[in-house]
Amino acid sequence: MIDEQSVIKVGMADLNVGIQDNIIRTTGLGSCVGLTMYDPGKKVGGMAHVMLPSSEIAREGMLNIAKFADTAIPELLNRLLQLGATRGRIVAKMAGGSQMFAFAGGNDTMRIGPRNVESCKLALEQLNIPLIAEDTGGSYGRTIEIACSSGLLYIRSVQKGVKEL
Amino acid sequence: MDVLKEVGNIGAGNAATALSQLLNKPIDMAVPKVQLLGFEEIADKVGGAEELVYAVFLRVEGEAPGNLFFILTPDAARSLLNRVAGISEVSEDELSEMELSALNEIGNILAGSYLSSLADFTSLTMYPTVPALAMDMAGAILSYGLLQFGQMGDDALLIDTTFLEGKDEIEGQFFLIPDPESFPKIFTSLGVPFEHD
C-alpha cells in the first residue's frame, strides 16, 4: 500500500521531483502528457504535466515553464541534476497525449494530444535523454504515478485498468 | 461579473425549460456561478480530476467562440436516459451504443438551447459544432476546454450552472469556457466596458 504522505502531487501545467520512497502522481491526463525522468542509480525521479507543445505560442508576460514541452523538459532535467542525479543515467517514460473527443476533420486544437507527444520526444532528443517506455494516444484519460524507489510508472485508466511501464 | 452571471442565468433558464419539457417535470436550477478559476480548481467543481463523468462537448463558433460542456454523473446520465429517452432498463456498467447516442442527443438539445439564448441576449452569433460525448476522468475531459487559456495564463473564466430535478435525482452542470478573446466581445455587446485586471 502506498503511504499517502509520501505522495507528491503534480497539477496541470506543473512539475516536481522526488527521492527514495516518494511517489509522484498526476491525475486526469487527457491530451496533456505526463513525462517522467528517472535516475536508477541515485533513485531520484521527476514528473511534468505538459499541457501544450511549444512556448512560442505563449503571450508575452509571465511564462509558466512547466506548461510547455519545450520548456518543461529542460527544467525537469535541471531539477533532477540539482537533486544529485547523473545525467548519463537518466531515462524518460511518458503517458497521455490522447484525443478525448473524436471529430470528423478537426483542427489543430483537436490534434493537440499527438502534438504534445511529438514535442516531448523532440525535447528529449535534443537533451539526449532516452525514452524507454511510453503509453500514449488513444481516446481516454490516464492517472499516472512514478515510484522513486524503482522508477516504475503506473498508469490507470477507466477503460483499460492498470498498466505498469 | 454580474453581467456575465445574468447571461449565464438566461442561457441556463432556457435550457432548464427545455429539460423540463423533455421530462415533463419542473426543473430547478442553481444560480450560475461566474468565476475566474485556476485550472486545477475547474475539475474540483465536479468532484476532482479523477471523478468519472459523462460529458457532452460542443465547440462554440461564431463571434464569441468558446467551449461548452454538459457534465453528468453516471447516475444522472442513467436517470436521464430512463426518463427522457424512455429506456426502461439502462445498462448497469457501460452504456450501449444506442444509450450513448441518446445521451449525446439530449446533451445537444440542452446545450443548443443554452447557447441560442446566450446568442440572442448578446446579439453575437454563437453556433455549436457537432457534439461529442465522452465518459472519462473529469480532469482529462475538462483540460481539453482549457487549451486556449493555456496559451495565456493559468486561470479560465467559467460559467457554471447546476440543474436539479426532484431530490437530486438528476444533476447536471453546464460549463461554458469562453475563449480569452471572447470576453471583451461579450462585455461590449452588453454595453459594459471590459476591464482586464
Coordinates of C-alpha atoms in Angstrom, one line a residue:
Chain A
M1 CA 0.0 0.0 0.0
I2 CA 1.1 3.5 -0.7
D3 CA 1.6 5.8 2.2
E4 CA -0.3 8.9 1.2
Q5 CA 2.1 11.1 3.0
S6 CA 4.9 10.2 0.6
V7 CA 2.8 11.2 -2.5
I8 CA 3.9 14.3 -4.3
K9 CA 1.1 15.7 -6.4
V10 CA 1.7 17.3 -9.8
G11 CA -1.1 19.5 -11.0
M12 CA -1.9 20.6 -14.6
A13 CA 1.0 22.6 -16.1
D14 CA 3.1 21.8 -13.1
L15 CA 6.3 19.7 -12.4
N16 CA 8.0 18.2 -9.4
V17 CA 10.8 15.9 -8.3
G18 CA 11.1 13.3 -5.6
I19 CA 13.5 10.9 -3.9
Q20 CA 13.6 7.5 -2.2
D21 CA 10.1 6.3 -1.3
N22 CA 8.3 9.3 -2.8
I23 CA 5.5 8.6 -5.3
I24 CA 4.9 11.4 -7.8
R25 CA 1.4 11.4 -9.1
T26 CA -0.7 13.4 -11.6
T27 CA -4.4 12.8 -12.2
G28 CA -6.7 13.0 -15.2
L29 CA -4.3 13.4 -18.1
G30 CA -6.2 13.8 -21.3
S31 CA -4.4 15.5 -24.2
C32 CA -1.7 16.5 -21.7
V33 CA 1.4 14.4 -21.4
G34 CA 2.8 13.2 -18.1
L35 CA 6.6 13.0 -18.7
T36 CA 8.8 11.3 -16.2
M37 CA 12.5 11.2 -15.8
Y38 CA 14.4 8.8 -13.5
D39 CA 18.0 8.1 -12.4
P40 CA 18.1 4.5 -11.3
G41 CA 21.5 4.9 -9.7
K42 CA 20.5 7.8 -7.4
K43 CA 16.8 6.8 -7.2
V44 CA 15.5 10.3 -7.9
G45 CA 12.6 10.9 -10.2
G46 CA 10.6 13.7 -11.6
M47 CA 7.3 14.4 -13.5
A48 CA 6.0 17.2 -15.6
H49 CA 2.3 17.6 -16.6
V50 CA 2.8 19.1 -20.0
M51 CA -0.2 20.9 -21.5
L52 CA 0.9 22.4 -24.7
P53 CA 3.6 21.6 -27.3
S54 CA 5.5 24.9 -27.6
S55 CA 6.1 28.0 -25.6
E56 CA 6.3 30.0 -28.8
I57 CA 2.6 30.4 -28.8
A58 CA 2.6 31.9 -25.3
R59 CA 1.7 35.5 -25.0
E60 CA 4.1 38.0 -23.5
G61 CA 4.4 38.2 -19.8
M62 CA 4.6 35.6 -17.1
L63 CA 5.5 32.2 -18.6
N64 CA 4.8 29.0 -16.7
I65 CA 7.6 26.9 -17.9
A66 CA 6.0 23.7 -16.6
K67 CA 3.2 24.1 -19.1
F68 CA 5.1 23.7 -22.4
A69 CA 7.0 20.7 -23.7
D70 CA 10.0 22.7 -24.9
T71 CA 10.5 24.5 -21.5
A72 CA 9.2 21.9 -19.0
I73 CA 11.5 19.1 -20.1
P74 CA 14.8 21.0 -19.7
E75 CA 13.6 22.4 -16.4
L76 CA 12.7 18.9 -15.1
L77 CA 16.2 17.7 -16.1
N78 CA 17.8 20.7 -14.2
R79 CA 15.7 19.9 -11.1
L80 CA 16.9 16.2 -11.2
L81 CA 20.5 17.3 -11.6
Q82 CA 20.1 19.6 -8.6
L83 CA 19.0 16.6 -6.6
G84 CA 22.2 14.8 -7.5
A85 CA 21.1 12.8 -10.5
T86 CA 23.8 11.8 -13.0
R87 CA 22.9 13.0 -16.4
G88 CA 24.1 9.9 -18.3
R89 CA 21.9 7.6 -16.3
I90 CA 18.6 9.5 -16.7
V91 CA 15.9 7.8 -18.6
A92 CA 12.4 9.0 -19.6
K93 CA 8.9 7.5 -19.7
M94 CA 5.7 9.2 -20.7
A95 CA 2.0 8.7 -20.9
G96 CA -1.0 10.7 -22.1
G97 CA -1.5 12.7 -25.2
S98 CA -4.9 11.2 -26.1
Q99 CA -7.6 12.7 -28.2
M100 CA -10.5 12.9 -25.8
F101 CA -13.1 13.7 -28.4
A102 CA -13.3 12.3 -31.9
F103 CA -14.5 14.7 -34.6
A104 CA -14.6 14.4 -38.3
G105 CA -12.0 16.6 -39.8
G106 CA -10.7 18.5 -36.8
N107 CA -8.4 21.5 -36.5
D108 CA -5.1 21.9 -34.7
T109 CA -6.7 22.0 -31.2
M110 CA -8.2 18.6 -31.9
R111 CA -4.8 17.1 -32.5
I112 CA -3.1 18.7 -29.5
G113 CA -2.6 15.3 -27.8
P114 CA -0.4 13.8 -30.6
R115 CA 1.4 17.1 -31.0
N116 CA 2.2 17.2 -27.3
V117 CA 3.7 13.7 -27.7
E118 CA 5.8 14.7 -30.7
S119 CA 7.1 17.8 -28.9
C120 CA 8.1 15.8 -25.8
K121 CA 10.0 13.4 -28.0
L122 CA 11.8 16.2 -29.7
A123 CA 12.7 17.9 -26.5
L124 CA 14.1 14.6 -25.1
E125 CA 16.1 14.0 -28.3
Q126 CA 17.6 17.5 -28.0
L127 CA 18.7 16.8 -24.5
N128 CA 19.9 13.3 -25.4
I129 CA 17.7 11.5 -22.9
P130 CA 16.5 8.1 -24.0
L131 CA 12.7 7.5 -23.9
I132 CA 12.5 3.9 -22.7
A133 CA 8.7 3.4 -22.5
E134 CA 5.5 5.2 -23.4
D135 CA 1.8 4.7 -23.3
T136 CA 0.4 7.5 -25.4
G137 CA -2.5 8.2 -27.7
G138 CA -6.0 6.6 -27.6
S139 CA -9.1 8.5 -26.6
Y140 CA -9.1 8.1 -22.8
G141 CA -7.8 9.8 -19.7
R142 CA -5.0 8.5 -17.5
T143 CA -3.8 8.9 -14.0
I144 CA -0.1 8.1 -13.6
E145 CA 2.4 7.8 -10.8
I146 CA 6.1 7.0 -10.7
A147 CA 7.8 5.3 -7.8
C148 CA 11.1 7.0 -7.0
S149 CA 12.4 3.8 -5.4
S150 CA 12.1 1.8 -8.6
G151 CA 11.3 4.1 -11.5
L152 CA 8.2 2.1 -12.3
L153 CA 5.4 4.1 -13.9
Y154 CA 1.9 3.0 -13.1
I155 CA -0.9 4.1 -15.4
R156 CA -4.5 3.9 -14.5
S157 CA -7.4 4.5 -16.9
V158 CA -11.2 3.9 -16.8
Q159 CA -11.3 1.8 -19.9
K160 CA -8.0 -0.1 -19.7
G161 CA -7.4 -0.6 -16.0
V162 CA -3.9 -0.5 -14.6
K163 CA -0.7 -0.8 -16.6
E164 CA 2.9 -0.8 -15.5
L165 CA 5.8 0.5 -17.5
Chain B
M1 CA -19.1 39.6 -13.4
D2 CA -22.7 40.3 -12.6
V3 CA -23.5 40.8 -16.2
L4 CA -22.0 37.5 -17.1
K5 CA -23.9 35.9 -14.3
E6 CA -27.1 37.3 -15.9
V7 CA -26.1 36.0 -19.3
G8 CA -25.5 32.6 -17.8
N9 CA -28.8 32.8 -16.0
I10 CA -30.8 33.4 -19.1
G11 CA -29.0 30.7 -21.0
A12 CA -29.5 28.2 -18.3
G13 CA -33.1 29.3 -17.7
N14 CA -33.9 28.3 -21.3
A15 CA -32.0 25.1 -21.0
A16 CA -33.9 24.3 -17.8
T17 CA -37.1 25.0 -19.6
A18 CA -36.1 22.6 -22.4
L19 CA -35.1 20.0 -19.9
S20 CA -38.4 20.3 -18.0
Q21 CA -40.3 20.0 -21.3
L22 CA -38.4 16.8 -22.1
L23 CA -39.0 15.4 -18.7
N24 CA -42.5 16.9 -18.3
K25 CA -41.5 17.9 -14.8
P26 CA -40.4 21.1 -13.1
I27 CA -36.6 21.6 -13.1
D28 CA -34.8 23.7 -10.5
M29 CA -31.7 25.5 -11.5
A30 CA -29.0 26.9 -9.2
V31 CA -27.9 30.5 -9.8
P32 CA -25.0 30.4 -12.2
K33 CA -21.6 31.0 -10.8
V34 CA -19.2 33.0 -12.9
Q35 CA -15.7 32.6 -11.7
L36 CA -12.1 33.1 -12.7
L37 CA -10.6 29.8 -11.6
G38 CA -7.2 28.0 -11.7
F39 CA -7.1 25.0 -14.0
E40 CA -6.9 22.6 -11.0
E41 CA -10.0 24.1 -9.4
I42 CA -12.2 23.6 -12.5
A43 CA -12.1 19.8 -12.2
D44 CA -12.7 20.1 -8.5
K45 CA -16.1 21.6 -9.4
V46 CA -17.3 18.1 -10.5
G47 CA -15.6 16.3 -7.6
G48 CA -12.0 16.2 -8.7
A49 CA -9.8 15.3 -11.7
E50 CA -10.4 11.6 -11.3
E51 CA -14.1 11.7 -10.9
L52 CA -15.9 9.7 -13.6
V53 CA -18.3 11.8 -15.6
Y54 CA -20.3 11.8 -18.8
A55 CA -19.6 14.9 -20.8
V56 CA -21.1 16.3 -24.0
F57 CA -18.7 18.7 -25.5
L58 CA -19.5 21.3 -28.1
R59 CA -17.1 23.8 -29.6
V60 CA -18.8 27.1 -29.9
E61 CA -18.0 29.1 -33.1
G62 CA -19.0 32.5 -34.3
E63 CA -18.3 35.9 -32.9
A64 CA -17.7 34.7 -29.4
P65 CA -16.1 31.3 -29.6
G66 CA -15.6 29.1 -26.6
N67 CA -16.0 25.6 -25.3
L68 CA -19.3 24.3 -23.8
F69 CA -19.5 21.1 -21.7
F70 CA -22.7 19.5 -20.3
I71 CA -21.5 17.3 -17.5
L72 CA -23.4 14.5 -15.8
T73 CA -22.5 12.0 -13.1
P74 CA -23.0 8.3 -14.3
D75 CA -26.2 8.1 -12.1
A76 CA -27.6 11.3 -13.5
A77 CA -26.9 10.0 -17.1
R78 CA -28.8 6.8 -16.4
S79 CA -31.6 8.7 -14.8
L80 CA -31.9 11.0 -17.9
L81 CA -31.9 8.1 -20.3
N82 CA -34.5 6.4 -18.3
R83 CA -36.9 9.4 -18.1
V84 CA -36.2 11.3 -21.3
A85 CA -35.3 8.6 -23.8
G86 CA -37.8 6.2 -22.1
I87 CA -35.1 3.4 -21.9
S88 CA -36.6 1.3 -19.2
E89 CA -33.5 -0.8 -18.4
V90 CA -30.4 1.3 -18.8
S91 CA -27.2 -0.8 -18.9
E92 CA -25.6 -1.3 -15.5
D93 CA -22.0 -0.8 -16.4
E94 CA -21.0 0.7 -19.8
L95 CA -23.8 2.3 -21.7
S96 CA -24.7 0.8 -25.1
E97 CA -24.1 2.5 -28.4
M98 CA -27.8 3.4 -28.5
E99 CA -27.8 4.8 -25.0
L100 CA -24.7 6.9 -25.7
S101 CA -26.2 8.2 -28.8
A102 CA -29.4 9.2 -27.0
L103 CA -27.4 10.9 -24.2
N104 CA -25.4 12.8 -26.8
E105 CA -28.7 14.0 -28.4
I106 CA -30.1 15.1 -25.1
G107 CA -27.0 17.0 -24.3
N108 CA -27.1 18.5 -27.7
I109 CA -30.6 19.8 -27.3
L110 CA -29.9 21.3 -23.9
A111 CA -26.6 22.8 -25.0
G112 CA -28.2 24.2 -28.1
S113 CA -30.9 25.8 -26.1
Y114 CA -28.4 27.3 -23.7
L115 CA -26.4 28.7 -26.5
S116 CA -29.1 30.1 -28.6
S117 CA -30.5 32.1 -25.7
L118 CA -27.0 33.4 -25.0
A119 CA -26.6 34.4 -28.6
D120 CA -30.0 36.2 -28.5
F121 CA -29.1 38.1 -25.4
T122 CA -25.7 39.2 -26.5
S123 CA -26.6 39.7 -30.2
L124 CA -23.5 37.8 -31.0
T125 CA -23.5 34.9 -33.4
M126 CA -22.7 31.7 -31.5
Y127 CA -23.3 28.4 -33.1
P128 CA -22.4 24.9 -31.9
T129 CA -20.4 22.4 -33.7
V130 CA -21.3 18.7 -33.8
P131 CA -21.4 17.5 -30.2
A132 CA -19.1 14.8 -29.0
L133 CA -19.7 12.6 -25.9
A134 CA -17.1 11.1 -23.6
M135 CA -17.2 9.2 -20.4
D136 CA -13.9 9.5 -18.5
M137 CA -12.0 11.3 -15.7
A138 CA -13.2 14.8 -15.3
G139 CA -9.7 16.2 -15.5
A140 CA -8.9 14.6 -18.8
I141 CA -12.2 15.9 -20.3
L142 CA -12.2 19.4 -19.0
S143 CA -8.5 20.0 -19.7
Y144 CA -9.5 19.9 -23.3
G145 CA -11.6 23.0 -22.8
L146 CA -8.7 24.9 -21.2
L147 CA -6.2 24.7 -24.0
Q148 CA -7.0 28.2 -25.4
F149 CA -6.4 29.6 -21.9
G150 CA -3.2 27.6 -21.5
Q151 CA -1.6 30.0 -24.0
M152 CA -2.4 33.0 -21.9
G153 CA -2.3 32.1 -18.3
D154 CA -3.3 29.6 -15.7
D155 CA -6.9 30.7 -15.0
A156 CA -10.0 30.4 -17.0
L157 CA -13.4 32.1 -16.9
L158 CA -16.0 29.5 -16.0
I159 CA -19.8 30.0 -16.1
D160 CA -21.1 27.1 -14.1
T161 CA -24.8 26.2 -13.8
T162 CA -26.3 23.3 -12.0
F163 CA -29.6 21.7 -12.6
L164 CA -31.6 19.8 -10.0
E165 CA -34.7 17.7 -10.6
G166 CA -36.7 16.5 -7.6
K167 CA -34.5 15.2 -4.9
D168 CA -31.2 15.4 -6.7
E169 CA -32.2 12.6 -9.0
I170 CA -30.8 14.3 -12.0
E171 CA -27.9 16.7 -11.5
G172 CA -26.1 18.1 -14.4
Q173 CA -23.8 21.0 -14.9
F174 CA -23.1 23.4 -17.8
F175 CA -19.5 24.6 -18.1
L176 CA -19.0 27.4 -20.6
I177 CA -15.4 28.5 -21.0
P178 CA -15.4 31.4 -23.4
D179 CA -12.1 31.8 -25.3
P180 CA -10.0 34.6 -23.9
E181 CA -10.7 36.9 -26.9
S182 CA -14.5 36.4 -26.4
F183 CA -14.8 38.2 -23.1
P184 CA -14.3 41.7 -24.4
K185 CA -16.9 41.0 -27.2
I186 CA -19.4 39.6 -24.7
F187 CA -19.0 42.6 -22.4
T188 CA -19.1 45.1 -25.2
S189 CA -22.2 43.6 -26.7
L190 CA -23.9 44.1 -23.3
G191 CA -22.7 47.7 -23.1
V192 CA -20.3 47.1 -20.3
P193 CA -16.7 48.2 -20.6
F194 CA -14.3 45.3 -20.3
E195 CA -11.6 45.8 -17.8
H196 CA -8.8 43.3 -17.5
D197 CA -7.2 43.0 -14.1

